[in-house]
Amino acid sequence: MNKPLDFPVGVNAAPALQPQVGVSRAHEAAHLHVSGEALYTDDIAEAHGTLHAALGLSPLAHGTLRSVDVDLLRRQPGVVAVLTAADIPGHNNCGPLVHDDPILADGELRYLGQPVYAVIATDRELARRAAAMAKQAIAATPLPAVLTAREAHAIGQYVIPPMHLARGDAAAALASAPHRLDGEWAVGGQEQFYLEGQISYALPQENHALLLHCSTQHPSEMQQLVAHAMGWQSHQVTVQCRRMGGGFGGKESQSALFACIAAIAASRLRRPVKLRVDRDDDFLITGRRHGFDYRWSVGFDDEGRLLGAEIDLISNCGHSADLSAPVMARALCHFDNAYWLPNVAMHGYCAKTNTQSNTAFRGFGGPQGALAIEMILDGVARRLGLDPLLVRQRNFYRDGQDLTPYGQRVEDNQIQPLTDRLVETSGYHARRAEIAAFNASSPVLKRGLALTPVKFGISFNVVHLNQAGALVHVYTDGSVLVNHGGTEMGQGLNTKVAQVVAHELGLPAAQVRASATDTSKVANTSATAASTGSDLNGKAAQDAARKIRQRLQPLAARLLGCGEDALVFDGGEVRAADGTAAISFQELVAKAYLERIQLWSDGFYATPGLHWDRAKLQGHPFFYFAFGAAVAEVLVDTLTGETRVLRADVLHDVGQSLNPALDIGQVEGAFVQGQGWLTSEELVWHPQSGLLLTHAPSTYKIPTANDMPCDFRVALYDAPNAKDSIHRSKAVGEPPLLLPFSVLLAIKDAVAACGPQRCDPPLRAPATPEAVLDAVDAVSR
Ligand code: MTE
Ligand code: MOS
């Protein structure tokens, strides 16, 4: 895994002997994570006089807010102030796109758990005690609540107008197809369950300004929304984030509510204010992955080739728009997954319900779109009595020829060769036969097998977000500090960016350090999201480092007595390619400083070639596609409904990896996280009150180490990105979350072994033991 790769070396005349990219390096803060020394927002030493905020939550799913008994709350021990919507100096909004998201409820109560007031007290316990008096303090009149997306869809209640994406004539293709399958299905939402909960710590600064430490994937948006809420200009607000203890999309927009409250309280009281929410409140206040309902009709031929498809996708958005529109756009752009759909009509409905406002979660609608086609193809294969793998392969996009429904050509398509290799290395066909034999002689325990592929578009669907900036400082001792617009949430972005800078300057990794994300350093940054962190910030940092190197080259050439194009920056020194002369990097920069050469630089990157028509849902939204596939084998106990992943083989395309160890970690983590979504993580709202009943780990089951596939074989598909991405790598953060579709479909395969030939088990997702038993009952009746 440590083998150095032969990289394009920029202006280096000869390849580096000690490349810093393409090599496995530990996460730059791994030793701090495991020793407990890593500083998260709550670990920052509290400034003198720090106050603590807690939120009072709506006890109703829907209602008219008549009043808040502020006096009652003020009388509680330790309470310094109570804030309601009336105390917000600027806009009462923390919604990112559509400004429909109140920071504190104003007039209407929209969901059970909505923040209605904030209590600021001398310590956190006292703040929480007073905040918890919501039932006494809030006077409200209940209104009928809409709790499910289906109900909302039935009455046409949406957060944004319906979206349609069509190509060809789906209706005609359905009418003339030899076979037709109609189906309905649903997949639940998913809680991000970042280990570090939502938190913001606001410190007033001189002359009407604020410093905000915030656990957020989007410091620039926090800065803007806080400024709007304060009625301020952006330059009055500085947002810093050293790291998050996980974000997974949940801190892209939804860190804003907490940032705004802490900021408003701090500036009003002129005291530092911290707002750290309890896990239960985090569940009750914030949204998560959108659950989706589907209704489809597909037409296909005798071989299982899809001729026409029409589908309704109904997402449960909750009470406000948040990021639901781009999430639905990505769902529509990923319904095709790896398959050519000649005639297709997709209709996306963003249902408005009286629940938490759903938001980004790893994959951002992509998983919900692609899962639908995988369920459909599985159904088609079962109807025809074919191996689902064969039906998938027959529907694969052909390389470079086919257009996606949104009009982008599928270039550099790795799906066929990648799948072929995985079929081979996983022993798919032999195991299929083995499993059939096992099931024939095993009445209670059943095994199942499935292969599912992934094609995932990389870039933000919104063109202008695909930009990034960085600052690289070289100090006179030759050490380097890099700052960029991305945020670190455990994915290893800082490690990768530091590797890129080290490689560019030919330095050992230890000579480069990444500093905390800070809106006063790089301005107007995009969220660290859509898996683009290293693509964008890596390129921006490379640009900055390259500028510094170019400024150093004339001096180095003069000192070494060679031409600039014969210079090699490598291993902490600069040498002539023929090996005749060398100077240490440290000596070179010390001399450069004396010659008044600028030793720091900014860098910028904007992804080329993107265009997107948001109204028509057509264009070229993605710089490239990342591919992958997984084979999962499961064992199902048909008497208890319990399941176990016996083995998973993954082959995933990260282009030419910047850091194979980190990439494999991302693939493994995403796989298990997606497996949790589809097998154990179930969200349940009380059907009358609208209370989210599963608001703690006691009832909401994320996967643990015990749920990992017993035999887990993850390999990287080592083909350089055909596009000029950072060192020809590919984004890795989200695409592998789709790999465990194979687990769900393997469970379905095992359940099918309980029924007659060609049965199609109605397995729900998540495939909890209850869902598995229901499906077993349905096919064995
Ligand atoms: N990995 C860890 N450890 N923690 C996280 O919060 N978030 C995921 C993914 N991997 C996440 C993670 C999500 S949702 C995205 S979009 C990407 O990381 C963001 O980082 P990147 O763009 O640098 O890959
Ligand atoms: Mo990731 S869902 O794009 O933060």
Short mmCIF file of N, CA, C and O in Angstrom, two decimals, residues 330 334 406 408 455-461 466 529-533 535-536 607 610 620-627 652-653 721 725 729-736:
data_model
loop_
_atom_site.label_atom_id
_atom_site.label_comp_id
_atom_site.label_asym_id
_atom_site.label_seq_id
_atom_site.Cartn_x
_atom_site.Cartn_y
_atom_site.Cartn_z
N ARG A 330 -30.33 16.07 -6.60
CA ARG A 330 -29.32 15.02 -6.66
C ARG A 330 -29.99 13.64 -6.71
O ARG A 330 -29.51 12.74 -7.39
N HIS A 334 -29.40 10.88 -9.68
CA HIS A 334 -28.76 9.60 -9.36
C HIS A 334 -29.69 8.42 -9.48
O HIS A 334 -29.31 7.29 -9.18
N TYR A 406 -30.05 13.77 -17.46
CA TYR A 406 -29.84 15.22 -17.36
C TYR A 406 -28.86 15.74 -18.40
O TYR A 406 -28.44 16.90 -18.37
N GLN A 408 -25.68 14.77 -19.41
CA GLN A 408 -24.22 14.68 -19.36
C GLN A 408 -23.78 13.31 -19.88
O GLN A 408 -24.34 12.27 -19.51
N LYS A 455 -22.39 4.62 -9.39
CA LYS A 455 -21.80 5.71 -10.18
C LYS A 455 -22.25 6.98 -9.48
O LYS A 455 -23.44 7.17 -9.27
N PHE A 456 -21.30 7.83 -9.09
CA PHE A 456 -21.66 9.01 -8.29
C PHE A 456 -21.04 10.25 -8.92
O PHE A 456 -19.83 10.30 -9.16
N GLY A 457 -21.86 11.24 -9.20
CA GLY A 457 -21.38 12.47 -9.84
C GLY A 457 -20.68 13.36 -8.83
O GLY A 457 -21.20 13.62 -7.75
N ILE A 458 -19.47 13.82 -9.19
CA ILE A 458 -18.70 14.66 -8.27
C ILE A 458 -18.68 16.10 -8.74
O ILE A 458 -18.27 16.39 -9.87
N SER A 459 -19.13 16.95 -7.87
CA SER A 459 -19.21 18.42 -7.93
C SER A 459 -20.50 18.80 -7.22
O SER A 459 -21.40 17.97 -7.09
N PHE A 460 -20.56 20.05 -6.79
CA PHE A 460 -21.85 20.60 -6.33
C PHE A 460 -22.72 20.77 -7.58
O PHE A 460 -22.24 21.24 -8.60
N ASN A 461 -24.00 20.40 -7.48
CA ASN A 461 -24.92 20.63 -8.60
C ASN A 461 -25.08 22.11 -8.93
O ASN A 461 -25.52 22.46 -10.01
N ASN A 466 -18.52 25.48 -6.77
CA ASN A 466 -17.31 24.71 -7.06
C ASN A 466 -16.09 25.62 -7.20
O ASN A 466 -15.52 25.79 -8.27
N ALA A 529 -18.46 19.78 1.51
CA ALA A 529 -19.61 18.92 1.23
C ALA A 529 -19.49 18.42 -0.19
O ALA A 529 -18.56 18.79 -0.91
N ALA A 530 -20.46 17.58 -0.56
CA ALA A 530 -20.48 17.02 -1.90
C ALA A 530 -19.16 16.29 -2.21
O ALA A 530 -18.78 16.17 -3.38
N SER A 531 -18.47 15.88 -1.17
CA SER A 531 -17.21 15.13 -1.30
C SER A 531 -16.11 15.90 -2.00
O SER A 531 -15.10 15.34 -2.38
N THR A 532 -16.30 17.21 -2.18
CA THR A 532 -15.38 17.98 -3.01
C THR A 532 -14.22 18.58 -2.22
O THR A 532 -13.40 19.29 -2.80
N GLY A 533 -14.15 18.32 -0.92
CA GLY A 533 -13.17 18.98 -0.07
C GLY A 533 -11.75 18.93 -0.60
O GLY A 533 -11.10 19.96 -0.76
N ASP A 535 -10.74 17.78 -3.62
CA ASP A 535 -10.68 18.22 -5.02
C ASP A 535 -10.48 19.73 -5.10
O ASP A 535 -9.61 20.22 -5.84
N LEU A 536 -11.29 20.46 -4.34
CA LEU A 536 -11.28 21.92 -4.46
C LEU A 536 -10.14 22.53 -3.65
O LEU A 536 -9.33 23.29 -4.18
N THR A 607 -13.60 24.70 -10.49
CA THR A 607 -13.71 23.50 -11.33
C THR A 607 -14.14 23.90 -12.75
O THR A 607 -15.13 24.62 -12.90
N LEU A 610 -18.18 23.17 -16.02
CA LEU A 610 -19.49 22.82 -15.46
C LEU A 610 -20.57 23.79 -15.95
O LEU A 610 -20.33 24.98 -16.07
N HIS A 620 -24.25 19.86 -17.51
CA HIS A 620 -23.05 19.08 -17.24
C HIS A 620 -22.66 19.41 -15.79
O HIS A 620 -21.72 20.16 -15.54
N PRO A 621 -23.43 18.85 -14.83
CA PRO A 621 -23.23 19.29 -13.46
C PRO A 621 -21.99 18.71 -12.80
O PRO A 621 -21.51 19.25 -11.81
N PHE A 622 -21.46 17.60 -13.32
CA PHE A 622 -20.39 16.90 -12.61
C PHE A 622 -19.08 16.93 -13.39
O PHE A 622 -19.05 16.69 -14.60
N PHE A 623 -17.99 17.18 -12.66
CA PHE A 623 -16.66 17.21 -13.28
C PHE A 623 -16.30 15.80 -13.76
O PHE A 623 -15.74 15.60 -14.83
N TYR A 624 -16.66 14.81 -12.96
CA TYR A 624 -16.41 13.41 -13.34
C TYR A 624 -17.29 12.52 -12.47
O TYR A 624 -18.00 13.01 -11.58
N PHE A 625 -17.25 11.24 -12.74
CA PHE A 625 -17.99 10.28 -11.91
C PHE A 625 -17.00 9.40 -11.15
O PHE A 625 -15.95 9.04 -11.67
N ALA A 626 -17.39 9.03 -9.94
CA ALA A 626 -16.64 8.02 -9.18
C ALA A 626 -17.45 6.74 -9.24
O ALA A 626 -18.69 6.76 -9.21
N PHE A 627 -16.76 5.62 -9.35
CA PHE A 627 -17.43 4.33 -9.50
C PHE A 627 -17.06 3.38 -8.36
O PHE A 627 -16.05 3.56 -7.69
N HIS A 652 -13.48 -0.05 -5.03
CA HIS A 652 -13.95 1.33 -5.16
C HIS A 652 -12.92 2.22 -5.85
O HIS A 652 -11.72 2.13 -5.60
N ASP A 653 -13.46 3.09 -6.69
CA ASP A 653 -12.63 3.93 -7.56
C ASP A 653 -12.38 5.29 -6.91
O ASP A 653 -13.31 6.11 -6.81
N ASN A 721 -7.70 9.32 -12.44
CA ASN A 721 -8.83 10.09 -12.96
C ASN A 721 -8.46 10.61 -14.35
O ASN A 721 -7.38 11.16 -14.54
N SER A 725 -7.92 16.27 -12.08
CA SER A 725 -8.25 16.54 -10.68
C SER A 725 -6.93 16.57 -9.90
O SER A 725 -5.88 16.32 -10.48
N SER A 729 -6.66 12.18 -8.50
CA SER A 729 -7.43 11.41 -7.53
C SER A 729 -8.92 11.63 -7.76
O SER A 729 -9.31 12.42 -8.62
N LYS A 730 -9.74 10.91 -7.02
CA LYS A 730 -11.18 11.14 -7.06
C LYS A 730 -11.71 11.30 -5.64
O LYS A 730 -11.16 10.73 -4.70
N ALA A 731 -12.80 12.04 -5.55
CA ALA A 731 -13.46 12.25 -4.26
C ALA A 731 -13.94 10.92 -3.71
O ALA A 731 -14.36 10.03 -4.45
N VAL A 732 -13.92 10.81 -2.38
CA VAL A 732 -14.24 9.52 -1.77
C VAL A 732 -15.28 9.61 -0.65
O VAL A 732 -15.84 8.60 -0.24
N GLY A 733 -15.58 10.81 -0.19
CA GLY A 733 -16.39 10.95 1.02
C GLY A 733 -17.74 10.27 0.98
O GLY A 733 -18.11 9.52 1.89
N GLU A 734 -18.51 10.53 -0.08
CA GLU A 734 -19.89 10.04 -0.11
C GLU A 734 -20.14 8.79 -0.94
O GLU A 734 -20.95 7.94 -0.55
N PRO A 735 -19.51 8.66 -2.14
CA PRO A 735 -19.93 7.57 -3.03
C PRO A 735 -19.99 6.19 -2.37
O PRO A 735 -20.95 5.45 -2.61
N PRO A 736 -19.04 5.84 -1.50
CA PRO A 736 -19.13 4.48 -0.95
C PRO A 736 -20.30 4.24 -0.01
O PRO A 736 -20.55 3.09 0.36
#
